[in-house]
Amino acid sequence: MSEAEAAAVDNVAGKLGFKEGDLIQEFGYDDDVDFDLRDDIEDLVGSELLTEDDHDVVDAVILWWREGDGDLVDALVDALTTLDEGGMVWVLTPKPGRDGYVPPNEIQEAAPTAGLHATSSAGVSDDWAATRLVSKRNK
């Protein structure tokens, strides 16, 4: 890994817009998630990620999503139940060529139905890409 790649990995959590003190809820956790990214987020915000079962109001949601996980609109609606107004949802999907790859158009089509709007995307690790969704009111 080059120095530039290592620096990018170190800064991914911050580039996703997370900051110290944020409460982040995680959906879709499984044994294939990027544990380094999870650790980076927890280190940056200063607390563990909340689980799907937590009911605290959160600043952001990360949703690990793979082909075959079900209905993305339903998952997005579920993710919004504890999201604070102005919060964001990051949908993390396997990159092309990886098991569970989800084409970006599937996220683009599901987001408006859930009341969300895709604003940006980023590669967050060797295996995962991220798409940022926000409420249509908070573009």
PDB file of C-alpha atoms in Angstrom:
ATOM      1  CA  MET A   1       0.000   0.000   0.000  1.00  0.00           C
ATOM      2  CA  SER A   2       1.385   3.416  -0.946  1.00  0.00           C
ATOM      3  CA  GLU A   3       1.666   6.299   1.532  1.00  0.00           C
ATOM      4  CA  ALA A   4      -1.171   8.070  -0.249  1.00  0.00           C
ATOM      5  CA  GLU A   5      -3.403   4.996   0.055  1.00  0.00           C
ATOM      6  CA  ALA A   6      -2.535   4.631   3.746  1.00  0.00           C
ATOM      7  CA  ALA A   7      -3.323   8.296   4.411  1.00  0.00           C
ATOM      8  CA  ALA A   8      -6.642   7.936   2.591  1.00  0.00           C
ATOM      9  CA  VAL A   9      -7.586   4.960   4.761  1.00  0.00           C
ATOM     10  CA  ASP A  10      -6.686   6.924   7.914  1.00  0.00           C
ATOM     11  CA  ASN A  11      -8.919   9.803   6.884  1.00  0.00           C
ATOM     12  CA  VAL A  12     -11.943   7.930   5.519  1.00  0.00           C
ATOM     13  CA  ALA A  13     -14.127   8.360   8.611  1.00  0.00           C
ATOM     14  CA  GLY A  14     -13.560  12.123   8.580  1.00  0.00           C
ATOM     15  CA  LYS A  15     -14.178  12.341   4.838  1.00  0.00           C
ATOM     16  CA  LEU A  16     -17.548  10.707   5.438  1.00  0.00           C
ATOM     17  CA  GLY A  17     -18.475  13.763   7.505  1.00  0.00           C
ATOM     18  CA  PHE A  18     -18.343  12.148  10.932  1.00  0.00           C
ATOM     19  CA  LYS A  19     -16.927  14.080  13.874  1.00  0.00           C
ATOM     20  CA  GLU A  20     -16.175  13.554  17.530  1.00  0.00           C
ATOM     21  CA  GLY A  21     -19.329  13.102  19.584  1.00  0.00           C
ATOM     22  CA  ASP A  22     -21.533  11.954  16.690  1.00  0.00           C
ATOM     23  CA  LEU A  23     -23.855   9.036  17.325  1.00  0.00           C
ATOM     24  CA  ILE A  24     -23.705   6.608  14.404  1.00  0.00           C
ATOM     25  CA  GLN A  25     -26.120   3.705  13.982  1.00  0.00           C
ATOM     26  CA  GLU A  26     -25.115   0.669  11.952  1.00  0.00           C
ATOM     27  CA  PHE A  27     -27.451  -1.542   9.921  1.00  0.00           C
ATOM     28  CA  GLY A  28     -26.585  -4.668   7.948  1.00  0.00           C
ATOM     29  CA  TYR A  29     -23.627  -5.734  10.087  1.00  0.00           C
ATOM     30  CA  ASP A  30     -22.203  -9.136   9.119  1.00  0.00           C
ATOM     31  CA  ASP A  31     -18.830 -10.873   9.088  1.00  0.00           C
ATOM     32  CA  ASP A  32     -17.936  -9.335   5.710  1.00  0.00           C
ATOM     33  CA  VAL A  33     -18.003  -5.675   6.808  1.00  0.00           C
ATOM     34  CA  ASP A  34     -14.809  -3.608   6.753  1.00  0.00           C
ATOM     35  CA  PHE A  35     -13.663  -3.834  10.369  1.00  0.00           C
ATOM     36  CA  ASP A  36     -10.889  -1.246   9.860  1.00  0.00           C
ATOM     37  CA  LEU A  37     -13.447   1.294   8.648  1.00  0.00           C
ATOM     38  CA  ARG A  38     -15.714   0.521  11.614  1.00  0.00           C
ATOM     39  CA  ASP A  39     -12.758   0.992  13.987  1.00  0.00           C
ATOM     40  CA  ASP A  40     -11.802   4.281  12.301  1.00  0.00           C
ATOM     41  CA  ILE A  41     -15.352   5.603  12.675  1.00  0.00           C
ATOM     42  CA  GLU A  42     -15.535   4.557  16.338  1.00  0.00           C
ATOM     43  CA  ASP A  43     -12.133   6.128  17.044  1.00  0.00           C
ATOM     44  CA  LEU A  44     -13.173   9.395  15.396  1.00  0.00           C
ATOM     45  CA  VAL A  45     -16.574   9.737  17.082  1.00  0.00           C
ATOM     46  CA  GLY A  46     -15.331   8.431  20.429  1.00  0.00           C
ATOM     47  CA  SER A  47     -17.984   5.743  20.931  1.00  0.00           C
ATOM     48  CA  GLU A  48     -19.104   2.394  19.599  1.00  0.00           C
ATOM     49  CA  LEU A  49     -21.505   2.221  16.686  1.00  0.00           C
ATOM     50  CA  LEU A  50     -25.090   1.762  17.789  1.00  0.00           C
ATOM     51  CA  THR A  51     -26.881  -1.389  16.660  1.00  0.00           C
ATOM     52  CA  GLU A  52     -30.131  -1.801  14.744  1.00  0.00           C
ATOM     53  CA  ASP A  53     -31.874  -2.412  18.078  1.00  0.00           C
ATOM     54  CA  ASP A  54     -30.870   0.935  19.639  1.00  0.00           C
ATOM     55  CA  HIS A  55     -33.466   3.709  19.707  1.00  0.00           C
ATOM     56  CA  ASP A  56     -31.304   6.769  20.375  1.00  0.00           C
ATOM     57  CA  VAL A  57     -31.606   9.695  17.975  1.00  0.00           C
ATOM     58  CA  VAL A  58     -28.507   9.494  15.782  1.00  0.00           C
ATOM     59  CA  ASP A  59     -26.509  11.910  13.655  1.00  0.00           C
ATOM     60  CA  ALA A  60     -25.837   9.405  10.883  1.00  0.00           C
ATOM     61  CA  VAL A  61     -26.485   5.846   9.760  1.00  0.00           C
ATOM     62  CA  ILE A  62     -24.208   3.437   7.965  1.00  0.00           C
ATOM     63  CA  LEU A  63     -26.023   0.708   6.075  1.00  0.00           C
ATOM     64  CA  TRP A  64     -24.006  -2.241   4.800  1.00  0.00           C
ATOM     65  CA  TRP A  65     -25.978  -3.438   1.770  1.00  0.00           C
ATOM     66  CA  ARG A  66     -25.395  -6.397  -0.512  1.00  0.00           C
ATOM     67  CA  GLU A  67     -27.221  -7.961  -3.439  1.00  0.00           C
ATOM     68  CA  GLY A  68     -29.815 -10.319  -2.010  1.00  0.00           C
ATOM     69  CA  ASP A  69     -30.236  -8.443   1.294  1.00  0.00           C
ATOM     70  CA  GLY A  70     -33.917  -7.753   0.569  1.00  0.00           C
ATOM     71  CA  ASP A  71     -35.766  -4.544  -0.237  1.00  0.00           C
ATOM     72  CA  LEU A  72     -33.465  -1.520  -0.117  1.00  0.00           C
ATOM     73  CA  VAL A  73     -36.382   0.927   0.220  1.00  0.00           C
ATOM     74  CA  ASP A  74     -37.574  -0.900   3.347  1.00  0.00           C
ATOM     75  CA  ALA A  75     -34.041  -0.889   4.777  1.00  0.00           C
ATOM     76  CA  LEU A  76     -33.676   2.850   4.129  1.00  0.00           C
ATOM     77  CA  VAL A  77     -37.033   3.616   5.738  1.00  0.00           C
ATOM     78  CA  ASP A  78     -35.990   1.554   8.783  1.00  0.00           C
ATOM     79  CA  ALA A  79     -32.691   3.454   8.931  1.00  0.00           C
ATOM     80  CA  LEU A  80     -34.565   6.765   9.054  1.00  0.00           C
ATOM     81  CA  THR A  81     -36.556   5.930  12.189  1.00  0.00           C
ATOM     82  CA  THR A  82     -33.867   7.197  14.582  1.00  0.00           C
ATOM     83  CA  LEU A  83     -32.043   9.624  12.268  1.00  0.00           C
ATOM     84  CA  ASP A  84     -31.971  13.220  13.479  1.00  0.00           C
ATOM     85  CA  GLU A  85     -33.260  15.914  11.137  1.00  0.00           C
ATOM     86  CA  GLY A  86     -30.406  16.896   8.841  1.00  0.00           C
ATOM     87  CA  GLY A  87     -28.638  13.565   9.386  1.00  0.00           C
ATOM     88  CA  MET A  88     -27.169  11.438   6.638  1.00  0.00           C
ATOM     89  CA  VAL A  89     -27.240   7.812   5.577  1.00  0.00           C
ATOM     90  CA  TRP A  90     -24.181   6.172   4.048  1.00  0.00           C
ATOM     91  CA  VAL A  91     -25.078   3.069   2.028  1.00  0.00           C
ATOM     92  CA  LEU A  92     -21.995   0.852   1.880  1.00  0.00           C
ATOM     93  CA  THR A  93     -21.977  -1.669  -0.966  1.00  0.00           C
ATOM     94  CA  PRO A  94     -19.402  -4.132  -2.287  1.00  0.00           C
ATOM     95  CA  LYS A  95     -17.351  -2.713  -5.146  1.00  0.00           C
ATOM     96  CA  PRO A  96     -17.763  -4.095  -8.683  1.00  0.00           C
ATOM     97  CA  GLY A  97     -16.416  -7.629  -8.996  1.00  0.00           C
ATOM     98  CA  ARG A  98     -16.944  -8.382  -5.283  1.00  0.00           C
ATOM     99  CA  ASP A  99     -19.548 -10.805  -3.926  1.00  0.00           C
ATOM    100  CA  GLY A 100     -22.827  -8.987  -3.285  1.00  0.00           C
ATOM    101  CA  TYR A 101     -22.125  -6.096  -5.693  1.00  0.00           C
ATOM    102  CA  VAL A 102     -25.051  -3.679  -5.974  1.00  0.00           C
ATOM    103  CA  PRO A 103     -25.217  -1.448  -9.075  1.00  0.00           C
ATOM    104  CA  PRO A 104     -25.364   2.278  -8.192  1.00  0.00           C
ATOM    105  CA  ASN A 105     -28.641   2.682 -10.093  1.00  0.00           C
ATOM    106  CA  GLU A 106     -30.372   0.469  -7.498  1.00  0.00           C
ATOM    107  CA  ILE A 107     -29.485   2.992  -4.793  1.00  0.00           C
ATOM    108  CA  GLN A 108     -30.443   5.904  -7.072  1.00  0.00           C
ATOM    109  CA  GLU A 109     -33.867   4.322  -7.674  1.00  0.00           C
ATOM    110  CA  ALA A 110     -34.557   3.353  -4.034  1.00  0.00           C
ATOM    111  CA  ALA A 111     -33.499   6.634  -2.407  1.00  0.00           C
ATOM    112  CA  PRO A 112     -36.350   8.882  -3.651  1.00  0.00           C
ATOM    113  CA  THR A 113     -38.976   6.309  -2.672  1.00  0.00           C
ATOM    114  CA  ALA A 114     -37.582   6.437   0.885  1.00  0.00           C
ATOM    115  CA  GLY A 115     -37.584  10.264   0.826  1.00  0.00           C
ATOM    116  CA  LEU A 116     -33.835  10.548   0.280  1.00  0.00           C
ATOM    117  CA  HIS A 117     -31.516  12.054  -2.298  1.00  0.00           C
ATOM    118  CA  ALA A 118     -28.058  10.745  -3.266  1.00  0.00           C
ATOM    119  CA  THR A 119     -25.464  13.506  -2.975  1.00  0.00           C
ATOM    120  CA  SER A 120     -22.049  11.871  -3.332  1.00  0.00           C
ATOM    121  CA  SER A 121     -20.161   8.616  -3.408  1.00  0.00           C
ATOM    122  CA  ALA A 122     -16.742   7.483  -2.265  1.00  0.00           C
ATOM    123  CA  GLY A 123     -14.527   4.435  -2.189  1.00  0.00           C
ATOM    124  CA  VAL A 124     -14.053   3.674   1.491  1.00  0.00           C
ATOM    125  CA  SER A 125     -11.909   0.525   1.324  1.00  0.00           C
ATOM    126  CA  ASP A 126     -10.559  -2.047  -1.100  1.00  0.00           C
ATOM    127  CA  ASP A 127     -13.878  -3.890  -1.056  1.00  0.00           C
ATOM    128  CA  TRP A 128     -16.552  -1.296  -0.205  1.00  0.00           C
ATOM    129  CA  ALA A 129     -17.962   1.831  -1.829  1.00  0.00           C
ATOM    130  CA  ALA A 130     -20.240   4.353  -0.118  1.00  0.00           C
ATOM    131  CA  THR A 131     -23.141   6.490  -1.322  1.00  0.00           C
ATOM    132  CA  ARG A 132     -24.280   9.438   0.809  1.00  0.00           C
ATOM    133  CA  LEU A 133     -28.037   9.975   1.095  1.00  0.00           C
ATOM    134  CA  VAL A 134     -29.786  12.891   2.762  1.00  0.00           C
ATOM    135  CA  SER A 135     -33.390  13.924   3.177  1.00  0.00           C
ATOM    136  CA  LYS A 136     -34.787  15.609   0.080  1.00  0.00           C
ATOM    137  CA  ARG A 137     -35.480  18.629   2.302  1.00  0.00           C
ATOM    138  CA  ASN A 138     -31.808  18.864   3.345  1.00  0.00           C
ATOM    139  CA  LYS A 139     -29.957  18.719   0.039  1.00  0.00           C
TER     140      LYS A 139
END
